Coordinates of C-alpha atoms and ligand atoms in Angstrom, one line a residue:
X321 CA 23.9 9.1 15.2
X322 CA 26.7 8.6 17.4
X323 CA 29.2 6.5 17.5
X324 CA 29.1 3.6 19.5
X325 CA 31.3 4.0 22.9
X326 CA 31.8 -0.5 22.4
X327 CA 34.1 0.2 19.5
X328 CA 37.4 2.1 20.3
X329 CA 38.3 3.1 16.8
X330 CA 36.0 3.9 14.0
X331 CA 36.8 1.1 11.5
X332 CA 37.0 2.2 7.7
X333 CA 35.2 1.2 4.7
X334 CA 37.9 2.5 2.3
X335 CA 38.1 5.8 3.5
X336 CA 34.3 6.1 4.8
X337 CA 33.9 5.6 8.6
X338 CA 31.9 3.0 9.7
X339 CA 30.4 5.1 12.9
X340 CA 29.1 2.2 14.9
X341 CA 30.4 -1.7 14.3
X342 CA 33.5 -3.7 12.9
X343 CA 33.3 -5.6 9.6
X344 CA 34.1 -8.3 11.6
X345 CA 30.6 -8.8 13.3
X346 CA 29.7 -8.0 10.3
X347 CA 28.4 -11.4 7.8
X348 CA 30.7 -10.7 4.2
X349 CA 28.3 -11.3 1.6
X350 CA 26.6 -8.1 3.8
X351 CA 30.1 -6.2 3.7
X352 CA 30.3 -6.7 0.1
X353 CA 27.3 -4.9 -0.3
X354 CA 27.9 -1.7 1.7
X355 CA 31.3 -1.8 0.7
X356 CA 29.7 -2.5 -3.1
X357 CA 27.8 0.8 -2.6
X358 CA 29.8 2.9 -0.4
X359 CA 32.1 3.2 -3.2
X360 CA 29.6 4.2 -5.8
X361 CA 27.8 6.6 -3.2
X362 CA 30.6 7.9 -1.2
X363 CA 29.1 8.5 2.0
X364 CA 30.4 10.9 4.0
X365 CA 29.7 8.1 6.9
X366 CA 28.2 4.5 7.6
X367 CA 25.4 3.9 9.6
X368 CA 24.6 -0.1 11.0
X369 CA 20.3 -0.3 12.2
X370 CA 20.2 -2.3 15.7
X371 CA 17.0 -1.3 15.5
X372 CA 17.1 -0.1 18.6
X373 CA 14.9 3.0 21.1
X374 CA 17.8 4.5 21.3
X375 CA 18.4 5.0 18.1
X376 CA 14.9 5.6 16.7
X377 CA 15.1 8.5 19.1
X378 CA 18.6 9.5 18.0
X379 CA 17.3 9.6 14.1
X380 CA 13.9 11.9 15.4
X381 CA 15.9 14.4 16.8
X382 CA 18.0 14.2 13.5
X383 CA 15.0 14.9 11.3
X384 CA 13.6 17.3 14.1
X385 CA 16.8 19.7 14.0
X386 CA 17.1 19.4 9.7
X387 CA 13.0 21.0 9.8
X388 CA 12.8 16.8 8.1
X389 CA 9.4 16.2 11.1
X390 CA 8.0 18.4 13.8
X391 CA 6.0 16.5 17.3
X392 CA 2.5 16.1 17.5
X393 CA 2.2 17.3 21.0
X394 CA -1.0 16.4 21.6
X395 CA -0.4 12.8 21.0
X396 CA 2.1 10.4 22.2
X397 CA 5.3 10.1 20.3
X398 CA 3.7 10.9 17.0
X399 CA 5.4 12.6 14.3
X400 CA 4.5 15.2 10.7
X401 CA 6.5 14.5 7.9
X402 CA 6.5 17.1 5.3
X403 CA 7.6 16.0 2.0
X404 CA 8.9 17.9 -1.5
X405 CA 5.1 18.8 -3.0
X406 CA 6.8 16.7 -6.0
X407 CA 8.0 14.2 -4.2
X408 CA 3.9 12.9 -3.3
X409 CA 3.3 9.8 -4.1
X410 CA 4.4 6.8 -6.3
X411 CA 6.0 7.4 -9.9
X412 CA 4.7 4.2 -12.0
X413 CA 6.2 5.3 -15.1
X414 CA 9.6 5.8 -13.4
X415 CA 9.2 2.1 -12.3
X416 CA 10.3 -0.7 -14.1
X417 CA 11.8 -4.3 -14.1
X418 CA 14.6 -5.3 -15.5
X419 CA 15.1 -8.8 -18.0
X420 CA 17.7 -10.1 -20.7
X421 CA 14.0 -10.9 -22.7
X422 CA 12.0 -7.9 -22.4
X423 CA 8.6 -10.9 -22.7
X424 CA 9.6 -11.9 -19.4
X425 CA 8.8 -8.9 -17.8
X426 CA 5.5 -7.3 -19.9
X427 CA 3.8 -9.3 -22.5
X428 CA 4.5 -7.4 -25.9
X429 CA 1.2 -5.1 -26.4
X430 CA -0.4 -5.1 -29.4
X431 CA 1.5 -3.1 -32.4
X432 CA 1.0 1.0 -31.7
X433 CA -0.5 0.2 -28.2
X434 CA 1.3 1.6 -25.5
X435 CA 1.8 -1.3 -22.7
X436 CA 0.0 -0.5 -18.9
X437 CA 1.2 -3.5 -17.6
X438 CA 4.5 -2.7 -16.1
X439 CA 8.5 -1.3 -17.5
X440 CA 10.3 -3.0 -19.0
X441 CA 14.4 -1.5 -18.9
X442 CA 17.2 -3.7 -20.1
X443 CA 19.9 -4.6 -17.6
X444 CA 22.4 -2.7 -19.8
X445 CA 19.9 0.9 -19.5
X446 CA 19.2 0.3 -15.9
X447 CA 23.6 0.1 -15.3
X448 CA 23.2 2.7 -17.1
X449 CA 21.1 5.2 -15.5
X450 CA 22.2 3.9 -12.1
X451 CA 25.6 6.1 -13.5
X452 CA 23.9 8.9 -14.6
X453 CA 23.2 9.0 -10.8
X454 CA 24.6 7.5 -8.1
X455 CA 28.8 8.7 -7.8
X456 CA 28.2 10.4 -5.3
X457 CA 24.9 10.9 -4.3
X458 CA 26.0 10.9 -0.7
X459 CA 28.7 12.3 -0.2
X460 CA 27.6 14.5 2.2
X461 CA 25.3 12.0 4.2
X462 CA 25.4 9.3 6.8
X463 CA 24.4 5.7 4.8
X464 CA 22.6 4.4 6.7
X465 CA 22.1 -0.1 6.8
X466 CA 19.1 -1.6 7.1
X467 CA 19.0 -5.4 7.8
X468 CA 14.9 -5.9 8.0
X469 CA 13.3 -9.3 8.0
X470 CA 9.7 -9.2 5.8
X471 CA 7.6 -12.0 7.9
X472 CA 8.4 -12.8 11.1
X473 CA 11.8 -13.6 11.8
X474 CA 12.8 -16.6 10.9
X475 CA 9.6 -17.6 9.7
X476 CA 9.7 -20.2 7.1
X477 CA 7.8 -17.8 4.7
X478 CA 10.4 -14.6 5.5
X479 CA 12.2 -13.3 4.0
X480 CA 15.3 -10.8 4.1
X481 CA 16.8 -8.2 2.5
X482 CA 19.3 -5.5 3.8
X483 CA 18.4 -1.6 2.9
X484 CA 20.8 0.5 2.4
X485 CA 19.9 4.9 2.1
X486 CA 20.5 8.1 3.0
X487 CA 17.4 9.0 4.3
X488 CA 17.1 9.3 8.4
X489 CA 13.1 9.3 7.2
X490 CA 13.6 5.9 5.5
X491 CA 15.4 4.0 7.7
X492 CA 12.5 5.7 11.7
X493 CA 9.7 4.4 8.3
X494 CA 11.5 1.0 7.6
X495 CA 11.4 0.4 11.4
X496 CA 7.9 1.2 12.4
X497 CA 7.1 -0.9 8.6
X498 CA 9.0 -3.7 8.8
X499 CA 11.0 -6.1 11.7
X500 CA 15.1 -4.6 11.9
X501 CA 18.3 -4.8 13.4
X502 CA 20.5 -7.2 14.8
X503 CA 18.8 -9.8 15.5
X504 CA 17.6 -10.0 11.5
X505 CA 21.4 -9.9 10.9
X506 CA 22.1 -13.1 13.1
X507 CA 19.4 -14.9 11.3
X508 CA 20.7 -14.3 8.0
X509 CA 23.7 -15.4 9.1
X510 CA 26.0 -15.6 4.9
X511 CA 23.2 -16.0 3.2
X512 CA 21.6 -14.7 0.4
X513 CA 19.4 -11.5 0.6
X514 CA 17.9 -8.9 -1.1
X515 CA 19.8 -6.3 -2.2
X516 CA 18.1 -2.7 -1.8
X517 CA 20.0 -0.2 -2.4
X518 CA 17.8 4.2 -2.0
X519 CA 19.5 7.8 -2.6
X520 CA 17.2 10.2 -2.1
X521 CA 20.0 11.7 -5.4
X522 CA 21.6 15.4 -5.2
X523 CA 19.8 16.7 -8.4
X524 CA 21.5 18.6 -11.0
X525 CA 22.6 22.1 -11.5
X526 CA 20.1 23.3 -13.8
X527 CA 16.9 21.2 -12.0
X528 CA 13.8 23.6 -11.7
X529 CA 12.8 21.8 -9.1
X530 CA 13.2 24.1 -5.3
X531 CA 14.2 22.4 -3.5
X532 CA 14.3 22.3 0.2
X533 CA 17.1 21.2 2.9
X534 CA 14.2 18.9 5.0
X535 CA 12.9 17.1 2.4
X536 CA 16.0 17.1 -0.7
X537 CA 15.2 14.2 -3.0
X538 CA 15.5 14.7 -6.9
X539 CA 11.4 14.6 -8.9
X540 CA 13.0 14.8 -12.1
X541 CA 15.6 11.9 -12.2
X542 CA 13.4 9.3 -9.9
X543 CA 14.0 6.2 -10.9
X544 CA 13.2 3.2 -9.5
X545 CA 14.5 0.4 -10.6
X546 CA 14.2 -3.6 -10.4
X547 CA 16.5 -6.7 -11.2
X548 CA 13.9 -10.2 -10.1
X549 CA 17.5 -12.3 -12.1
X550 CA 19.1 -11.4 -9.4
X551 CA 17.6 -10.3 -5.8
X552 CA 18.3 -6.7 -6.1
X553 CA 15.8 -2.8 -6.1
X554 CA 17.9 0.7 -6.9
X555 CA 16.1 3.6 -6.1
X556 CA 16.8 7.2 -6.7
X557 CA 15.5 10.2 -6.5
X558 CA 11.9 10.2 -4.0
X559 CA 12.1 9.1 -0.4
X560 CA 8.1 9.0 -0.2
X561 CA 6.1 5.5 1.1
X562 CA 6.4 3.0 -1.6
X563 CA 9.2 4.7 -4.0
X564 CA 11.7 3.9 -0.6
X565 CA 10.5 1.5 2.1
X566 CA 11.2 -0.2 -0.5
X567 CA 10.6 -4.1 1.7
X568 CA 7.2 -3.9 0.6
X569 CA 6.0 -2.7 -3.1
X570 CA 9.3 -2.4 -5.0
X571 CA 10.1 -6.1 -2.5
X572 CA 7.1 -7.7 -1.0
X573 CA 4.6 -7.2 -4.1
X574 CA 7.8 -6.9 -7.2
X575 CA 10.8 -9.1 -6.2
X576 CA 8.6 -11.4 -4.1
X577 CA 6.4 -12.7 -7.5
X578 CA 8.9 -13.3 -8.9
X579 CA 10.7 -14.9 -6.1
X580 CA 6.8 -16.8 -5.9
X581 CA 6.7 -17.7 -8.8
X582 CA 10.2 -19.8 -8.8
X583 CA 9.8 -20.9 -5.1
X584 CA 5.1 -22.2 -5.8
X585 CA 4.0 -19.8 -4.0
X586 CA 1.7 -16.1 -3.5
X587 CA 2.9 -13.0 -2.6
X588 CA -0.6 -10.6 -3.6
X589 CA -1.6 -6.5 -2.7
X590 CA -4.1 -8.3 -0.6
X591 CA -5.0 -7.8 2.2
X592 CA -6.0 -10.3 5.2
X593 CA -8.8 -10.4 8.4
X594 CA -10.1 -13.5 10.5
X595 CA -13.8 -12.8 10.8
X596 CA -15.7 -14.8 14.0
X597 CA -19.3 -15.7 13.4
X598 CA -22.4 -15.1 15.7
X599 CA -21.9 -20.2 16.1
X600 CA -17.8 -18.2 17.1
X601 CA -16.3 -20.0 14.0
X602 CA -13.5 -18.2 13.0
X603 CA -12.8 -18.2 9.4
X604 CA -9.5 -16.6 7.8
X605 CA -10.5 -13.2 4.3
X606 CA -7.6 -11.7 1.9
X607 CA -8.4 -9.0 -0.2
X608 CA -7.9 -7.6 -3.1
X609 CA -8.5 -4.0 -3.4
X610 CA -6.4 -1.7 -5.6
X611 CA -4.6 1.5 -3.7
X612 CA -6.7 4.0 -1.6
X613 CA -10.4 1.1 -2.4
X614 CA -10.8 0.6 1.4
X615 CA -8.5 -2.2 2.3
X616 CA -7.3 -0.9 6.0
X617 CA -11.0 -0.2 5.8
X618 CA -11.7 -3.9 5.2
X619 CA -9.5 -5.0 7.0
X620 CA -9.6 -3.7 10.4
X621 CA -13.7 -3.2 9.8
X622 CA -16.0 -3.2 13.3
X623 CA -19.4 -5.0 11.9
X624 CA -22.8 -3.4 12.4
X625 CA -24.2 -7.1 12.6
X626 CA -24.6 -8.5 15.9
X627 CA -22.6 -11.6 17.0
X628 CA -19.5 -11.2 14.5
X629 CA -15.8 -10.0 15.2
X630 CA -12.9 -8.5 12.7
X631 CA -9.5 -9.0 13.5
X632 CA -6.7 -8.2 11.4
X633 CA -4.2 -9.7 10.2
X634 CA -2.3 -7.5 8.1
X635 CA -3.9 -4.5 5.3
X636 CA -1.7 -4.7 2.5
X637 CA 0.2 -7.3 0.9
X638 CA 0.2 -10.9 1.8
X639 CA 2.3 -14.5 1.2
X640 CA 0.8 -17.0 1.0
X641 CA 1.4 -21.2 0.4
X642 CA -0.1 -23.8 0.1
X643 CA 0.7 -26.1 3.2
X644 CA 1.1 -30.2 3.5
X645 CA -2.6 -30.8 3.7
X646 CA -3.5 -28.2 0.9
X647 CA -4.5 -25.2 3.2
X648 CA -3.3 -21.9 1.5
X649 CA -1.4 -19.9 4.6
X650 CA -0.6 -16.2 4.5
X651 CA 1.4 -14.0 5.9
X652 CA 1.4 -10.5 6.2
X653 CA 4.8 -9.6 5.8
X654 CA 5.0 -6.4 6.4
X655 CA 4.9 -4.9 10.9
X656 CA 3.4 -1.0 10.1
X657 CA 0.3 0.3 8.2
X658 CA 1.1 3.3 5.9
X659 CA -2.8 3.8 5.2
X660 CA -4.1 6.6 3.1
X661 CA -5.4 9.0 5.9
X662 CA -7.6 11.6 4.5
X663 CA -11.4 9.9 4.8
X664 CA -10.5 7.8 7.9
X665 CA -12.8 9.0 11.1
X666 CA -15.0 7.6 13.6
X667 CA -17.3 6.4 11.1
X668 CA -15.1 4.6 8.8
X669 CA -12.7 3.4 10.4
X670 CA -12.7 3.2 14.4
X671 CA -10.4 1.2 15.2
X672 CA -7.6 3.1 12.8
X673 CA -8.5 5.5 14.6
X674 CA -7.8 4.6 18.0
X675 CA -4.3 3.3 16.4
X676 CA -2.8 6.0 14.7
X677 CA -1.5 8.2 17.5
X678 CA 0.7 7.0 19.6
X679 CA 4.3 5.7 17.8
X680 CA 3.1 7.4 14.4
X681 CA 5.0 9.1 11.7
X682 CA 1.9 11.5 9.7
X683 CA 3.6 12.6 6.4
X684 CA 1.5 15.2 4.2
X685 CA -1.2 15.5 6.4
X686 CA -2.5 19.2 8.1
X687 CA -1.1 20.3 11.8
X688 CA -3.6 21.4 14.3
X689 CA -2.5 24.2 16.2
X690 CA -3.4 22.8 19.5
X691 CA -0.7 20.0 18.6
X692 CA -2.7 17.4 16.1
X693 CA -3.2 16.8 13.0
X694 CA -6.2 17.0 10.1
X695 CA -7.4 15.4 7.1
X696 CA -10.0 15.5 5.5
X697 CA -12.7 13.1 6.7
X698 CA -11.8 14.6 10.0
X699 CA -13.9 17.4 10.5
X700 CA -16.3 15.8 13.3
X701 CA -13.1 15.0 15.3
X702 CA -11.4 18.4 16.0
X703 CA -13.1 21.8 17.7
X704 CA -13.9 24.7 15.4
X705 CA -11.7 27.4 17.7
X706 CA -8.6 25.3 16.3
X707 CA -6.5 26.8 13.8
X708 CA -5.0 24.8 10.9
X709 CA -2.4 24.6 8.3
X710 CA -2.1 22.8 5.2
X711 CA 0.5 19.6 4.8
X712 CA 2.0 22.1 2.2
X713 CA 2.7 24.0 6.6
X714 CA 0.6 27.3 4.7
X715 CA -3.0 28.6 6.9
X716 CA -5.8 27.1 5.7
X717 CA -9.3 28.1 6.6
X718 CA -12.3 25.4 6.1
X719 CA -14.3 26.2 3.0
X720 CA -10.9 26.8 1.0
X721 CA -10.7 25.3 -1.8
X722 CA -7.0 23.4 -2.1
X723 CA -7.7 20.5 0.9
X724 CA -6.1 20.6 3.7
X725 CA -4.0 17.0 3.3
X726 CA -2.5 16.0 0.7
X727 CA -5.4 13.8 -0.9
X728 CA -2.3 10.7 -0.9
X729 CA -1.2 11.8 3.0
X730 CA -0.4 8.9 5.4
X731 CA 0.1 6.8 8.2
X732 CA 2.3 5.0 9.2
X733 CA 2.5 3.7 12.4
X734 CA 3.3 -0.3 14.3
X735 CA 1.1 -2.6 14.2
X736 CA 0.8 -3.6 18.0
X737 CA -0.9 -0.5 18.4
X738 CA -4.3 -1.8 16.3
X739 CA -6.7 -3.1 19.1
X740 CA -8.5 -5.8 16.7
X741 CA -4.8 -7.2 15.9
X742 CA -6.1 -10.9 15.8
X743 CA -3.4 -13.2 18.2
X744 CA -2.8 -15.1 15.4
X745 CA -0.9 -12.0 13.0
X746 CA 3.0 -13.0 14.1
X747 CA 1.9 -17.6 13.3
X748 CA 5.3 -18.1 11.7
X749 CA 3.0 -21.0 9.9
X750 CA 0.6 -18.2 9.0
X751 CA -3.2 -18.2 8.8
X752 CA -5.9 -20.2 6.9
X753 CA -7.2 -18.8 3.9
X754 CA -11.5 -20.1 2.9
X755 CA -11.9 -16.9 0.9
X756 CA -10.6 -14.3 -1.0
X757 CA -11.8 -11.3 -2.5
X758 CA -11.3 -9.6 -5.3
X759 CA -13.3 -6.0 -5.6
X760 CA -12.3 -2.3 -7.6
X761 CA -14.1 0.6 -6.8
X762 CA -17.8 0.7 -10.1
X763 CA -19.4 3.7 -9.8
X764 CA -21.4 1.2 -11.7
X765 CA -22.8 -1.8 -12.8
X766 CA -20.9 -4.1 -11.1
X767 CA -23.0 -5.8 -8.1
X768 CA -22.2 -5.6 -4.2
X769 CA -20.9 -8.8 -4.0
X770 CA -20.8 -12.1 -6.8
X771 CA -19.1 -15.2 -6.3
X772 CA -16.7 -16.9 -9.1
X773 CA -18.4 -20.8 -10.0
X774 CA -15.2 -22.0 -10.0
X775 CA -11.1 -21.2 -10.3
X776 CA -10.5 -21.1 -13.7
X777 CA -13.4 -18.7 -12.7
X778 CA -12.3 -16.7 -10.1
X779 CA -9.3 -15.6 -11.8
X780 CA -11.0 -15.3 -14.6
X781 CA -12.4 -12.4 -12.5
X782 CA -9.5 -11.2 -10.9
X783 CA -7.7 -10.9 -14.3
X784 CA -9.9 -7.9 -14.7
X785 CA -10.3 -6.1 -12.5
X786 CA -11.0 -2.2 -12.7
X787 CA -11.3 0.7 -10.5
X788 CA -11.4 4.3 -10.9
X789 CA -8.3 6.4 -10.6
X790 CA -7.0 7.5 -6.4
X791 CA -4.6 9.5 -5.4
X792 CA -2.1 6.5 -4.8
X793 CA 0.0 7.6 -7.5
X794 CA 0.6 10.3 -10.7
X795 CA -3.0 9.4 -12.4
X796 CA -4.7 12.0 -11.7
X797 CA -8.8 12.1 -13.3
X798 CA -11.1 9.8 -12.3
X799 CA -11.1 6.8 -15.7
X800 CA -11.8 3.2 -15.0
X801 CA -8.3 1.7 -14.7
X802 CA -8.0 -1.6 -15.7
X803 CA -6.0 -3.1 -12.7
X804 CA -5.8 -7.0 -12.7
X805 CA -5.6 -8.3 -8.8
X806 CA -5.1 -5.0 -7.5
X807 CA -1.4 -5.3 -9.3
X808 CA -1.1 -3.3 -12.2
X809 CA 0.8 -1.4 -10.9
X810 CA 3.2 -4.9 -8.7
X811 CA 4.3 -7.1 -11.1
X812 CA 7.1 -8.4 -11.1
X813 CA 7.0 -10.0 -14.4
X814 CA 4.3 -11.0 -17.4
X815 CA 1.3 -11.2 -16.5
X816 CA 0.3 -14.1 -18.6
X817 CA 2.6 -16.0 -16.9
X818 CA 1.5 -14.7 -13.6
X819 CA -2.5 -16.2 -14.0
X820 CA -0.3 -19.6 -15.6
X821 CA 0.6 -19.2 -12.2
X822 CA -2.2 -18.6 -10.1
X823 CA -4.8 -21.5 -13.0
X824 CA -1.7 -23.5 -12.5
X825 CA -2.6 -23.6 -7.6
X826 CA -5.9 -26.2 -8.1
X827 CA -2.6 -28.6 -9.0
X828 CA -0.8 -28.5 -6.4
X829 CA -0.5 -31.1 -4.6
X830 CA -3.6 -31.9 -2.1
X831 CA -4.9 -27.9 -2.7
X832 CA -8.4 -27.1 -1.1
X833 CA -8.8 -23.9 -3.0
X834 CA -9.7 -21.3 -1.3
X835 CA -13.7 -19.6 -2.8
X836 CA -13.3 -16.1 -4.7
X837 CA -15.6 -13.8 -4.9
X838 CA -16.4 -10.3 -6.8
X839 CA -17.0 -7.3 -4.6
X840 CA -18.4 -3.3 -4.7
X841 CA -19.2 -1.2 -2.0
X842 CA -19.0 2.2 -4.8
X843 CA -22.4 1.5 -6.6
X844 CA -23.9 5.1 -7.6
X845 CA -27.3 6.0 -8.7
X846 CA -28.4 8.0 -11.1
X847 CA -27.9 10.8 -9.0
X848 CA -24.7 9.8 -8.1
X849 CA -25.0 9.0 -4.7
X850 CA -23.6 5.2 -3.2
X851 CA -26.6 2.4 -3.1
X852 CA -25.1 1.2 -0.4
X853 CA -23.5 2.7 2.7
X854 CA -20.3 0.5 2.8
X855 CA -17.8 0.7 6.5
X856 CA -19.2 -1.9 9.1
X857 CA -22.3 -2.2 6.8
X858 CA -20.2 -4.3 4.8
X859 CA -20.1 -7.3 8.1
X860 CA -23.4 -7.7 6.0
X861 CA -21.4 -9.1 2.8
X862 CA -18.9 -10.8 4.9
X863 CA -22.2 -12.4 6.6
X864 CA -22.9 -13.5 3.2
X865 CA -19.8 -15.4 2.0
X866 CA -19.4 -17.1 5.3
X867 CA -23.1 -18.8 4.6
X868 CA -22.2 -19.4 1.8
X869 CA -18.7 -21.2 2.5
X870 CA -20.6 -23.4 4.8
X871 CA -23.1 -24.7 1.9
X872 CA -26.1 -22.9 2.6
X873 CA -28.7 -22.6 -0.4
X874 CA -28.6 -19.1 -0.6
X875 CA -26.9 -18.1 -4.4
X876 CA -27.8 -18.3 -7.8
X877 CA -26.3 -18.6 -10.7
X878 CA -26.3 -15.6 -13.3
X879 CA -24.3 -14.2 -15.9
X880 CA -21.9 -13.3 -14.3
X881 CA -21.7 -15.5 -11.5
X882 CA -22.9 -16.5 -8.7
X883 CA -25.3 -13.6 -7.2
X884 CA -27.2 -13.8 -3.1
X885 CA -31.0 -15.1 -3.6
X886 CA -33.2 -12.8 -3.1
X887 CA -34.6 -12.6 1.0
X888 CA -30.8 -14.4 1.7
X889 CA -29.1 -11.3 2.6
X890 CA -29.0 -10.1 6.0
X891 CA -30.7 -6.9 6.4
X892 CA -32.4 -6.7 9.9
X893 CA -31.9 -3.1 11.4
X894 CA -29.6 -1.6 8.1
X895 CA -28.6 2.1 8.6
X896 CA -30.0 3.0 5.5
X897 CA -32.9 2.1 2.6
X898 CA -31.8 0.2 0.5
X899 CA -32.4 -0.4 -3.0
X900 CA -31.3 -4.1 -3.5
X901 CA -32.5 -5.0 -6.8
X902 CA -30.8 -1.5 -8.1
X903 CA -27.4 -2.5 -6.2
X904 CA -27.4 -6.6 -7.8
X905 CA -29.0 -5.1 -10.9
X906 CA -26.8 -6.3 -14.1
X907 CA -27.6 -3.7 -17.1
X908 CA -27.2 -5.8 -20.6
X909 CA -25.9 -2.1 -21.8
X910 CA -22.9 -2.0 -19.7
X911 CA -22.1 -5.7 -19.7
X912 CA -21.3 -5.6 -23.0
X913 CA -19.4 -2.5 -23.3
X914 CA -17.7 -3.9 -19.8
X915 CA -16.8 -6.7 -22.5
X916 CA -15.7 -5.2 -25.1
X917 CA -12.8 -3.1 -23.2
X918 CA -12.1 -6.8 -21.3
X919 CA -11.9 -8.1 -24.5
X920 CA -10.1 -4.8 -25.9
X921 CA -7.3 -4.5 -22.8
X922 CA -6.4 -7.7 -23.1
X923 CA -6.1 -7.8 -26.8
X924 CA -4.3 -5.0 -26.3
X925 CA -1.9 -5.5 -23.9
X926 CA -2.0 -8.9 -23.2
X927 CA -1.7 -10.8 -26.7
X928 CA -0.5 -14.2 -27.1
X929 CA 0.6 -14.9 -23.5
X930 CA -3.2 -14.6 -22.1
X931 CA -4.1 -18.4 -21.4
X932 CA -6.7 -19.8 -22.8
X933 CA -8.2 -20.5 -19.7
X934 CA -8.9 -17.6 -19.0
X935 CA -10.3 -16.2 -22.8
X936 CA -12.8 -19.2 -22.6
X937 CA -14.1 -17.5 -19.0
X938 CA -14.1 -14.1 -21.7
X939 CA -16.1 -16.2 -24.4
X940 CA -18.4 -17.6 -21.7
X941 CA -19.0 -14.1 -20.4
X942 CA -19.9 -12.8 -23.4
X943 CA -21.9 -15.5 -24.3
X944 CA -24.1 -14.4 -21.3
X945 CA -24.0 -11.1 -21.6
X946 CA -25.7 -11.1 -25.1
X947 CA -28.9 -13.9 -23.5
X948 CA -29.7 -11.4 -21.3
Ligands
PEP353 C1 1.7 4.1 -1.5 O1 1.7 4.5 -2.3 O2 3.5 4.6 -1.5 C2 1.9 3.3 -1.0 C3 2.6 2.2 -0.3 O3 1.0 1.9 -1.4 P1 -0.4 1.9 -2.1 O4 -0.4 3.1 -3.4 O5 -0.7 0.6 -1.9 O6 -1.2 3.1 -1.0
MN354 MN1 -0.4 -0.8 -1.7
NA355 NA1 -4.0 9.6 -8.9

């Protein structure tokens, strides 16, 4: 990036040239944070991002010259990045929260049991980990300073961060995923901000991993650290997604959830959508599903049911708080979609396909010889005569044993490009939430939909969530993992305390808590075939939910919660024959095992930190299952 011509001489930060700004024009707190990071990392120079179009063009140019990205001439301003094959997903085992007291971060698991609800590190060991990695790590690189806002600039919901990084790819993605630049610094003034230090790192000389200059990283020493009491994030060694775009998982969820607990609100791993019914009434729904379980698809769903319209507010994160009238209101703190590419096509998500071919950075997808992209699921969208290059840059043929695109390959695209973006998506007051959905990828036993009897039961349902492992993190087999609230990798503090915080929401003044439901689009029959067609047909589930909260007499209590009364579900013109009986069945042996597994998980992982109210709900479920 060229130096700003308005500044006659480079200003120096210590001995390091500050390319395009003056220390005087920066808020003093920002200035001293930059100074602190610069003296640790010793970059070649420092560049303060202004968020302008010219700056973005310069950075893309630089990345292209460096071989990090290549243009995709089939589309408008789209780029393809290929990462080091050792740097392709979040690394949960190397992600830590640091507090003086371990129990503030994680419940103490049973003796001999490995904790699954986050990793704790002492402040002293965190300091040590930093000092083992960061000194001089930016020696040959520019240090970029990104002032960013999570949430619309100036909204009372919003929070500001400063990300310092030596990756131009990270700057470009942060520009898509958050609001960055000058006006953020102006809004910040000399207030506090969340400190986010990131470096792609420099491997040790004896490293066994091959590192190409197009994607520098240090996979062997990757570490992602959080200090909630200092609102500080430090990330080393990975340039990928949730490890490096620190506004997203690190800030908006981990640090966000700790701020939310202290301030009395909720920071959740949830999509937000608006749904308008045939009578023209519009309601907002949030939904928590684990990574790569279809949040993006649901967030911009094209309903098959006539008369319905869905508009998107966000596909990954919701910040929610009760207003004076006791309405739960939510904002999407992000400005873009960092979505999983494979599986996305004109049938599964037509609106995403209209969103992602403009101003997008693709990462680890395959490329076509006509200058486009390809991934598993796009077979019908490309012509048969194009040649395909896989995500590693090797020639790929149809029928090949390895996937063309990495299963966790992504599109990083501005929300603005979405054709069904909700007009209220940037409302600084947030949108009013009527319904909360929980769900996961459950091939067995869990019905398509059921409703919680009340808030406490709903919190128990969130706490008991499980899902098949996906490619979004390092776990590789298809085991059913516990993933409470879809937050397991993202809790910023002790899960038991998190449950208490959720339970306490009914005590907020005037609070009218939303109705809670559990959905499962992924149930299979004995032959391994999906029982429910999913995608656009999921509008039928939303239709039942809306009629239900309107007070229609369409639910009946069951072992697990409120199920649809027979005939109450709208199946008119359903594209496929569905075995509703099997889809809603509650096999006794399955639920006996489910109760055992949940009990063991609570006992082993949460122990004394499990709220009595949640234990009570588990015993009630156990009792009901006995009577099946
Ligand atoms: C990521 O994995 O990098 C990410 C941003 O999120 P998720 O896993 O929720 O898709
Ligand atoms: Mn996510
Ligand atoms: Na995985």
